[in-house]
């Protein structure tokens, strides 16, 4: 202490430097400064000079100017989360050579310039998640030689150029989840010798980026789930240290049994929720302990007998639930014996032909302007100013990517010979019209992407011949209604995306018996006919948020016995009446009622809803009181924040209930005045029980 005093004294630092900015709270003993949520529009120009931790979260900074932190050279922690930052000028952090943690999450940054992070030579942890980053210049991280953890999740990255991460020689954990990455250049991940964990899930990768990932010789865990890949070819995965690999929820049809041969350390593989229909013993995976095959389409018949024998002898734990035949349907593979895996009427030879993966040596044709990748059976003709659907695709093509062209109309029979295609991408193509029979011949089509076009109507015959279609994306088009007959040729449809169209009302949608997920967010829906969802007896998720409903469409919810998630957020619903959710009370688990301007929830509004409700969102409304919630005993998430609760005796039951929960609730009192801002959980209701009427009198005085 004395030393510090002397130091300050000796250097005669001007008093101004040690002043605490008016809106901030300074803890000079521990060198913390907090100016969170003060609506500051710039970084305060002075600060206690020895400040080590500075929290500016929740302000309104827009631009971080060059040398913004010149007055605080001792900073180790800087929090700029949720500050509406759009631009970081070059050299903004140049004076912060001691900074260890920098949080820039939840801002609106679009570009990372080459010198954005100059000077941060000690930085360990950089958070850039939830921004609008489209581009990062190679070299941007050049000076971050100590960085350990980098999070760029939830941004708009499409392309990772060569040498992007150059300089990050200590980087351990890299998160790139939830972007739109579809191209990874060969040298993108060069020079990351210490990377142990990489997350690339929820992107748009169509094939396994073998070359780029092979550079990561130290990588142990790789998350690649939720990318639209269809095939993993031989030796695709060449990562010498890799132990855990996640490839769940993709569009995989086929995995070569030699796919993992060059990754000999692998011990955990998750390929759950794909479209795999058969599997052979995996070659060269001596360390494998666990393989997840849940949610695929693998029948337990003679085709997998060899696999089962391999599982039994190698002691790999495998989760696989039989997709058939009928007598084994949904049985776990563990419960069966290899000798019982038989193929009824078909001779074994047929299957061997079906599963053979040898390549035909002859050179395959490929349409002009397209790139045909024969190993993964993908064709890409993305952004080529095409005006007509190219012809002459290789016959074994599984995925066709035609995004960002200008087709206007898709004529009948455009894909006539494409009987192996599983996934067809036609986003951003200025399509106005799909002619009847447009997809004729596509008898294996499962995923059809038509987002971001100008389609306003559909004839049911459009889907003729594409009867395996399960996932249909029609979001961001010009529909004013859901075409009445559209499901006629879609007997297997599971998921329909119609977000961000201009649908105004919902009436009968016929024949969608297998539909599980219906997304109608961001339309103009103001009425839902009672019969709107007739026959949708498999519907599990219904997104009606961000529309113009002014009441819960309870009548239309009848006959939806499987509905487990209902989103009604951002509709101008003021009241929720008694029994609003009664028709779905047995199945409902997740209910979204936030941001609606709700004034009142009737006493018996939640009747029927009980312990199976897992999440309930009621934040950002105008509720002063809520009915008894005792029956909600299985909640995992609830959000009651930003409601003006009136903490008088009427709220005592809510208070008591909240106190019995061990989850965060967020309810605060707004009235009466002396309780304003207090948590409902902590508010005192001690006088209520016996003196309810007294209290009322007092209030009136
Ligand atoms: C916050 O600051 C911005 C611009 O400086 C201003 O437009 C806005 O009204 C302020 N909000 C509050 C709540 O003070
Ligand atoms: C296997 O996958 C299923 C479906 O994704 C998942 O629910 C389960 O937890 C996974 N098992 C393990 C051990 O990771
Ligand atoms: C509840 O909602 C508020 C307001 O939208 C949000 O800030 C908060 O993070 C939410 N809390 C939880 C636990 O989800």
CSV table of N, CA and C and ligand atoms in Angstrom, one decimal, residues 246 248-249 268-273 290-295 317 319 321, ligand 2:
chain,number,residue,atom,x,y,z
A,246,UNK,N,-18.5,-35.4,-33.6
A,246,UNK,CA,-20.0,-35.3,-33.6
A,246,UNK,C,-20.4,-35.0,-35.1
A,248,UNK,N,-23.9,-35.5,-35.8
A,248,UNK,CA,-25.3,-35.7,-35.6
A,248,UNK,C,-26.2,-34.7,-36.4
A,249,UNK,N,-27.4,-35.1,-36.7
A,249,UNK,CA,-28.4,-34.2,-37.3
A,249,UNK,C,-27.9,-33.6,-38.6
A,268,UNK,N,-14.9,-41.9,-29.8
A,268,UNK,CA,-16.4,-41.6,-29.7
A,268,UNK,C,-16.9,-41.0,-31.0
A,269,UNK,N,-17.9,-41.6,-31.6
A,269,UNK,CA,-18.5,-41.1,-32.8
A,269,UNK,C,-20.0,-41.0,-32.7
A,270,UNK,N,-20.5,-39.8,-32.9
A,270,UNK,CA,-22.0,-39.6,-32.9
A,270,UNK,C,-22.5,-39.3,-34.3
A,271,UNK,N,-23.2,-40.2,-34.9
A,271,UNK,CA,-23.8,-40.0,-36.1
A,271,UNK,C,-25.3,-40.2,-36.0
A,272,UNK,N,-25.8,-39.8,-34.9
A,272,UNK,CA,-27.3,-39.9,-34.7
A,272,UNK,C,-28.1,-39.0,-35.5
A,273,UNK,N,-29.3,-39.3,-35.7
A,273,UNK,CA,-30.2,-38.4,-36.5
A,273,UNK,C,-29.7,-38.1,-37.9
A,290,UNK,N,-17.4,-45.9,-28.4
A,290,UNK,CA,-18.9,-45.6,-28.5
A,290,UNK,C,-19.2,-45.1,-29.9
A,291,UNK,N,-20.3,-45.6,-30.4
A,291,UNK,CA,-20.8,-45.2,-31.7
A,291,UNK,C,-22.3,-45.0,-31.5
A,292,UNK,N,-22.8,-43.8,-31.8
A,292,UNK,CA,-24.2,-43.4,-31.7
A,292,UNK,C,-24.9,-43.4,-33.1
A,293,UNK,N,-25.8,-44.4,-33.2
A,293,UNK,CA,-26.5,-44.5,-34.5
A,293,UNK,C,-28.0,-44.3,-34.3
A,294,UNK,N,-28.4,-43.7,-33.2
A,294,UNK,CA,-29.8,-43.4,-32.9
A,294,UNK,C,-30.4,-42.6,-34.0
A,295,UNK,N,-31.7,-42.8,-34.3
A,295,UNK,CA,-32.3,-41.9,-35.2
A,295,UNK,C,-31.9,-42.0,-36.6
A,317,UNK,N,-19.5,-50.0,-27.7
A,317,UNK,CA,-20.9,-49.8,-27.3
A,317,UNK,C,-21.5,-49.0,-28.4
A,319,UNK,N,-25.3,-47.5,-29.9
A,319,UNK,CA,-26.7,-47.3,-29.7
A,319,UNK,C,-27.3,-47.3,-31.1
A,321,UNK,N,-31.3,-48.3,-32.8
A,321,UNK,CA,-32.6,-48.8,-32.6
A,321,UNK,C,-33.1,-49.3,-34.0
B,2,LIG,C1,-27.1,-40.5,-29.0
B,2,LIG,O1,-27.9,-39.7,-29.8
B,2,LIG,C2,-29.1,-39.4,-29.3
B,2,LIG,C3,-29.9,-38.6,-30.3
B,2,LIG,O2,-29.1,-37.5,-30.8
B,2,LIG,C4,-29.0,-38.6,-28.0
B,2,LIG,O3,-30.2,-38.3,-27.4
B,2,LIG,C5,-28.1,-39.4,-27.0
B,2,LIG,O4,-27.9,-38.6,-25.9
B,2,LIG,C6,-26.8,-39.8,-27.7
B,2,LIG,N1,-26.1,-40.7,-26.7
B,2,LIG,C7,-24.9,-40.3,-26.2
B,2,LIG,C8,-24.3,-41.3,-25.2
B,2,LIG,O5,-24.3,-39.3,-26.5
